[in-house]
PDB file of C-alpha atoms in Angstrom:
ATOM      1  CA  MET A1486       0.136   0.514   0.200  1.00 59.00           C
ATOM      2  CA  GLU A1487       3.322   2.230   0.673  1.00 69.00           C
ATOM      3  CA  THR A1488       4.265   1.624  -2.869  1.00 72.00           C
ATOM      4  CA  PHE A1489       0.923   2.385  -4.354  1.00 70.00           C
ATOM      5  CA  LEU A1490       0.520   5.575  -2.448  1.00 75.00           C
ATOM      6  CA  LYS A1491       4.312   6.804  -3.653  1.00 78.00           C
ATOM      7  CA  VAL A1492       2.978   5.957  -6.811  1.00 76.00           C
ATOM      8  CA  VAL A1493       0.328   8.294  -7.027  1.00 76.00           C
ATOM      9  CA  SER A1494       2.001  11.119  -5.047  1.00 80.00           C
ATOM     10  CA  ASP A1495       4.462  11.124  -7.737  1.00 80.00           C
ATOM     11  CA  ILE A1496       2.060  10.891 -10.487  1.00 77.00           C
ATOM     12  CA  GLU A1497       0.389  13.714  -8.548  1.00 80.00           C
ATOM     13  CA  ALA A1498       3.113  15.623  -8.453  1.00 82.00           C
ATOM     14  CA  ALA A1499       3.859  15.033 -12.284  1.00 80.00           C
ATOM     15  CA  GLN A1500       0.578  16.610 -13.061  1.00 79.00           C
ATOM     16  CA  ALA A1501       0.244  19.607 -10.915  1.00 83.00           C
ATOM     17  CA  ALA A1502       4.329  20.680 -12.025  1.00 85.00           C
ATOM     18  CA  GLY A1503       2.461  20.084 -15.810  1.00 84.00           C
ATOM     19  CA  LYS A1504       4.465  17.463 -16.604  1.00 83.00           C
ATOM     20  CA  LYS A1505       3.633  14.250 -18.744  1.00 83.00           C
ATOM     21  CA  VAL A1506       2.815  11.173 -16.276  1.00 78.00           C
ATOM     22  CA  SER A1507       5.358   8.391 -17.419  1.00 79.00           C
ATOM     23  CA  PRO A1508       4.018   5.406 -18.633  1.00 80.00           C
ATOM     24  CA  GLU A1509       6.696   3.427 -16.208  1.00 82.00           C
ATOM     25  CA  LEU A1510       5.905   5.432 -13.310  1.00 77.00           C
ATOM     26  CA  ILE A1511       1.363   4.184 -14.875  1.00 79.00           C
ATOM     27  CA  ALA A1512       2.241   0.806 -14.888  1.00 82.00           C
ATOM     28  CA  ALA A1513       3.862   1.204 -11.797  1.00 82.00           C
ATOM     29  CA  GLY A1514       0.633   2.508 -10.441  1.00 80.00           C
ATOM     30  CA  ALA A1515      -0.940  -0.494 -11.809  1.00 81.00           C
ATOM     31  CA  VAL A1516       1.567  -2.975 -10.820  1.00 83.00           C
ATOM     32  CA  ALA A1517       0.945  -1.876  -7.007  1.00 82.00           C
ATOM     33  CA  LEU A1518      -2.350  -1.300  -7.114  1.00 81.00           C
ATOM     34  CA  ALA A1519      -2.781  -5.458  -8.409  1.00 84.00           C
ATOM     35  CA  ARG A1520      -0.308  -5.909  -5.412  1.00 84.00           C
ATOM     36  CA  MET A1521      -2.367  -4.165  -2.469  1.00 83.00           C
ATOM     37  CA  ARG A1522      -5.727  -5.521  -3.907  1.00 83.00           C
ATOM     38  CA  ARG A1523      -4.193  -9.270  -3.357  1.00 86.00           C
ATOM     39  CA  ALA A1524      -3.144  -8.160  -0.412  1.00 85.00           C
ATOM     40  CA  GLU A1525      -6.276  -7.540   1.301  1.00 84.00           C
ATOM     41  CA  ARG A1526      -8.149 -10.546  -0.543  1.00 84.00           C
ATOM     42  CA  LYS A1527      -5.540 -12.306   1.273  1.00 84.00           C
ATOM     43  CA  ARG A1528      -6.076 -10.971   4.179  1.00 80.00           C
ATOM     44  CA  ASN A1529      -9.788 -11.090   4.476  1.00 78.00           C
ATOM     45  CA  ARG A1530     -10.057 -15.323   3.648  1.00 78.00           C
ATOM     46  CA  GLU A1531      -7.470 -15.894   6.496  1.00 76.00           C
ATOM     47  CA  ALA A1532      -9.766 -13.080   8.535  1.00 65.00           C
ATOM     48  CA  PRO A1533     -10.788 -14.649  12.173  1.00 66.00           C
ATOM     49  CA  GLU A1534     -14.812 -15.481  12.001  1.00 68.00           C
ATOM     50  CA  ARG A1535     -16.843 -12.111  11.665  1.00 66.00           C
ATOM     51  CA  PRO A1536     -18.603 -11.113  14.915  1.00 66.00           C
ATOM     52  CA  GLU A1537     -21.887 -12.628  15.732  1.00 67.00           C
ATOM     53  CA  PRO A1538     -24.171  -9.866  14.547  1.00 65.00           C
ATOM     54  CA  PRO A1539     -25.460  -8.020  17.533  1.00 64.00           C
ATOM     55  CA  SER A1540     -28.224  -9.685  19.772  1.00 62.00           C
ATOM     56  CA  PRO A1541     -31.381  -8.805  19.203  1.00 60.00           C
ATOM     57  CA  LEU A1542     -33.720  -6.129  21.061  1.00 68.00           C
ATOM     58  CA  PRO A1543     -34.475  -6.882  24.349  1.00 69.00           C
ATOM     59  CA  TYR A1544     -38.474  -7.027  23.356  1.00 68.00           C
ATOM     60  CA  GLU A1545     -37.401  -9.370  20.560  1.00 73.00           C
ATOM     61  CA  ALA A1546     -35.651 -11.490  22.883  1.00 71.00           C
ATOM     62  CA  ALA A1547     -38.466 -12.040  25.203  1.00 73.00           C
ATOM     63  CA  GLN A1548     -40.512 -12.509  22.900  1.00 72.00           C
ATOM     64  CA  ARG A1549     -38.770 -15.861  20.904  1.00 75.00           C
ATOM     65  CA  GLU A1550     -38.147 -16.413  25.321  1.00 75.00           C
ATOM     66  CA  LEU A1551     -42.576 -16.029  26.293  1.00 71.00           C
ATOM     67  CA  HIS A1552     -42.370 -18.284  22.465  1.00 71.00           C
ATOM     68  CA  GLU A1553     -39.933 -21.158  23.446  1.00 74.00           C
ATOM     69  CA  LEU A1554     -42.152 -21.631  26.802  1.00 72.00           C
ATOM     70  CA  ARG A1555     -45.178 -21.703  25.436  1.00 69.00           C
ATOM     71  CA  TYR A1556     -43.871 -24.369  23.149  1.00 71.00           C
ATOM     72  CA  SER A1557     -42.315 -26.546  25.729  1.00 72.00           C
ATOM     73  CA  VAL A1558     -45.611 -26.167  28.189  1.00 71.00           C
ATOM     74  CA  GLY A1559     -47.526 -27.244  25.116  1.00 72.00           C
ATOM     75  CA  LEU A1560     -50.395 -24.149  24.977  1.00 70.00           C
ATOM     76  CA  THR A1561     -52.585 -24.257  22.262  1.00 67.00           C
ATOM     77  CA  ARG A1562     -52.059 -21.961  19.533  1.00 63.00           C
ATOM     78  CA  LYS A1563     -56.078 -19.852  20.921  1.00 71.00           C
ATOM     79  CA  GLU A1564     -54.245 -20.317  24.445  1.00 73.00           C
ATOM     80  CA  ALA A1565     -50.926 -18.443  22.973  1.00 68.00           C
ATOM     81  CA  GLU A1566     -53.322 -15.286  21.405  1.00 68.00           C
ATOM     82  CA  GLU A1567     -54.658 -15.453  24.633  1.00 69.00           C
ATOM     83  CA  LEU A1568     -51.912 -14.980  26.055  1.00 62.00           C
ATOM     84  CA  GLU A1569     -50.434 -12.386  23.584  1.00 64.00           C
ATOM     85  CA  GLY A1570     -53.738  -9.667  24.848  1.00 64.00           C
ATOM     86  CA  GLY A1571     -53.061  -9.497  27.991  1.00 57.00           C
ATOM     87  CA  THR A1572     -50.063  -7.260  30.032  1.00 54.00           C
ATOM     88  CA  GLY A1573     -46.622  -8.793  30.599  1.00 57.00           C
ATOM     89  CA  ALA A1574     -46.762  -9.909  33.877  1.00 57.00           C
ATOM     90  CA  SER A1575     -50.504 -11.049  33.500  1.00 61.00           C
ATOM     91  CA  ASN A1576     -49.024 -13.478  30.824  1.00 63.00           C
ATOM     92  CA  VAL A1577     -46.030 -14.710  32.929  1.00 68.00           C
ATOM     93  CA  GLY A1578     -48.936 -15.317  35.434  1.00 71.00           C
ATOM     94  CA  ARG A1579     -50.735 -17.359  32.943  1.00 72.00           C
ATOM     95  CA  VAL A1580     -48.162 -18.822  31.904  1.00 74.00           C
ATOM     96  CA  GLU A1581     -47.166 -20.200  35.026  1.00 77.00           C
ATOM     97  CA  ASP A1582     -50.142 -21.075  35.976  1.00 79.00           C
ATOM     98  CA  LYS A1583     -50.314 -23.545  32.692  1.00 81.00           C
ATOM     99  CA  ILE A1584     -46.847 -24.803  33.867  1.00 80.00           C
ATOM    100  CA  GLY A1585     -48.284 -25.935  37.288  1.00 82.00           C
ATOM    101  CA  GLU A1586     -51.390 -27.576  35.492  1.00 85.00           C
ATOM    102  CA  VAL A1587     -48.709 -29.439  32.732  1.00 84.00           C
ATOM    103  CA  ARG A1588     -47.119 -30.703  36.622  1.00 85.00           C
ATOM    104  CA  THR A1589     -50.179 -31.704  38.115  1.00 88.00           C
ATOM    105  CA  GLN A1590     -51.788 -33.694  35.260  1.00 88.00           C
ATOM    106  CA  GLU A1591     -47.740 -35.176  35.306  1.00 89.00           C
ATOM    107  CA  GLU A1592     -48.158 -36.322  38.726  1.00 91.00           C
ATOM    108  CA  GLU A1593     -51.799 -37.756  38.192  1.00 92.00           C
ATOM    109  CA  LEU A1594     -50.115 -39.452  35.696  1.00 91.00           C
ATOM    110  CA  GLU A1595     -47.575 -41.548  37.530  1.00 93.00           C
ATOM    111  CA  LYS A1596     -50.232 -42.015  40.382  1.00 93.00           C
ATOM    112  CA  VAL A1597     -52.459 -43.779  37.435  1.00 93.00           C
ATOM    113  CA  LYS A1598     -49.678 -45.761  36.270  1.00 94.00           C
ATOM    114  CA  GLU A1599     -49.165 -47.219  39.838  1.00 94.00           C
ATOM    115  CA  LEU A1600     -52.767 -48.066  40.408  1.00 94.00           C
ATOM    116  CA  LYS A1601     -52.408 -49.513  36.867  1.00 94.00           C
ATOM    117  CA  GLU A1602     -49.690 -51.615  37.490  1.00 94.00           C
ATOM    118  CA  LYS A1603     -51.167 -52.371  41.119  1.00 93.00           C
ATOM    119  CA  LEU A1604     -54.336 -53.683  38.951  1.00 93.00           C
ATOM    120  CA  ARG A1605     -52.565 -55.784  36.905  1.00 93.00           C
ATOM    121  CA  VAL A1606     -50.187 -57.812  39.552  1.00 92.00           C
ATOM    122  CA  LEU A1607     -54.167 -57.872  41.048  1.00 92.00           C
ATOM    123  CA  ARG A1608     -55.573 -60.025  38.554  1.00 92.00           C
ATOM    124  CA  THR A1609     -52.437 -61.560  37.938  1.00 91.00           C
ATOM    125  CA  THR A1610     -52.924 -63.058  41.822  1.00 90.00           C
ATOM    126  CA  MET A1611     -56.946 -63.667  41.920  1.00 91.00           C
ATOM    127  CA  GLU A1612     -56.241 -65.736  38.185  1.00 89.00           C
ATOM    128  CA  ALA A1613     -54.163 -67.920  39.465  1.00 87.00           C
ATOM    129  CA  LYS A1614     -56.152 -69.020  43.399  1.00 87.00           C
ATOM    130  CA  ARG A1615     -58.656 -69.245  40.499  1.00 85.00           C
ATOM    131  CA  ARG A1616     -57.257 -71.771  38.517  1.00 84.00           C
ATOM    132  CA  ARG A1617     -56.258 -73.815  42.013  1.00 83.00           C
ATOM    133  CA  LEU A1618     -60.081 -73.354  42.678  1.00 81.00           C
ATOM    134  CA  HIS A1619     -60.977 -74.739  40.069  1.00 76.00           C
ATOM    135  CA  ALA A1620     -58.349 -77.181  39.780  1.00 74.00           C
ATOM    136  CA  VAL A1621     -59.151 -78.897  43.422  1.00 72.00           C
ATOM    137  CA  GLU A1622     -63.036 -78.741  42.324  1.00 68.00           C
ATOM    138  CA  GLY A1623     -62.202 -80.873  39.651  1.00 65.00           C
ATOM    139  CA  SER A1624     -60.361 -83.452  41.804  1.00 64.00           C
ATOM    140  CA  MET A1625     -63.029 -83.693  44.844  1.00 61.00           C
ATOM    141  CA  SER A1626     -65.253 -84.605  41.932  1.00 55.00           C
ATOM    142  CA  GLY A1627     -65.090 -88.142  42.199  1.00 51.00           C
ATOM    143  CA  TRP A1628     -65.175 -88.114  45.827  1.00 51.00           C
ATOM    144  CA  VAL A1629     -68.202 -89.153  48.072  1.00 48.00           C
ATOM    145  CA  LYS A1630     -67.933 -87.438  51.492  1.00 49.00           C
ATOM    146  CA  THR A1631     -68.237 -89.796  54.053  1.00 49.00           C
ATOM    147  CA  GLY A1632     -68.875 -87.598  56.817  1.00 48.00           C
ATOM    148  CA  CYS A1633     -64.977 -86.609  57.650  1.00 50.00           C
ATOM    149  CA  LYS A1634     -63.894 -83.208  56.482  1.00 52.00           C
ATOM    150  CA  LEU A1635     -62.049 -83.274  53.607  1.00 53.00           C
ATOM    151  CA  VAL A1636     -58.988 -81.355  53.693  1.00 51.00           C
ATOM    152  CA  ALA A1637     -57.007 -80.305  50.092  1.00 49.00           C
ATOM    153  CA  VAL A1638     -53.421 -81.224  50.523  1.00 46.00           C
ATOM    154  CA  GLU A1639     -51.443 -80.150  46.898  1.00 44.00           C
ATOM    155  CA  LYS A1640     -48.301 -82.086  46.399  1.00 43.00           C
ATOM    156  CA  GLN A1641     -46.043 -82.432  42.702  1.00 40.00           C
ATOM    157  CA  HIS A1642     -49.016 -82.582  39.994  1.00 43.00           C
ATOM    158  CA  LYS A1643     -50.979 -84.949  42.381  1.00 47.00           C
ATOM    159  CA  GLY A1644     -53.800 -84.250  44.413  1.00 49.00           C
ATOM    160  CA  VAL A1645     -54.271 -86.040  47.017  1.00 51.00           C
ATOM    161  CA  TRP A1646     -56.876 -85.871  49.696  1.00 50.00           C
ATOM    162  CA  GLU A1647     -56.655 -86.866  53.887  1.00 49.00           C
ATOM    163  CA  LYS A1648     -60.246 -88.176  55.679  1.00 48.00           C
ATOM    164  CA  LYS A1649     -58.551 -86.878  58.784  1.00 49.00           C
ATOM    165  CA  GLY A1650     -56.064 -88.941  59.819  1.00 51.00           C
ATOM    166  CA  GLN A1651     -55.391 -91.926  56.540  1.00 51.00           C
ATOM    167  CA  SER A1652     -54.774 -90.798  52.866  1.00 49.00           C
ATOM    168  CA  GLN A1653     -56.089 -92.513  49.930  1.00 51.00           C
ATOM    169  CA  ASN A1654     -54.698 -92.081  46.261  1.00 48.00           C
TER     170      ASN A1654
END
């Protein structure tokens, strides 16, 4: 750049003196200008990333944050439009209320899941007891009650009934 500025000042001095500018001086100026442009392009390529654009206005940032909050809470479009109609303080209160409702719903959902699991366990237990009862009733059908109390005893895949004191197969 210094070379280019020197050549330009030499050309201006020659013109001011009323002399004709030599073609060598013009060529030197063109060469210096080309070198200067190449150096500038090289600096631009090697320059670090440009800084990020300035942050948006605080209002826009607040709007974006409110939109993200609405999305995360799961507000419908109509509810979001209702919220936008109020003042900032009332909007915050409404959004906090909605967050509270969602948390309550999540807690209730957890309770329902726990109750469903307990119900599943009870159904399984009742089904097992029902099957055992039917097995006992089926094995008793061939017996005649003789006045002694029949007591059911389960043994390894054999339904064995004992009268008090004696067993029969």
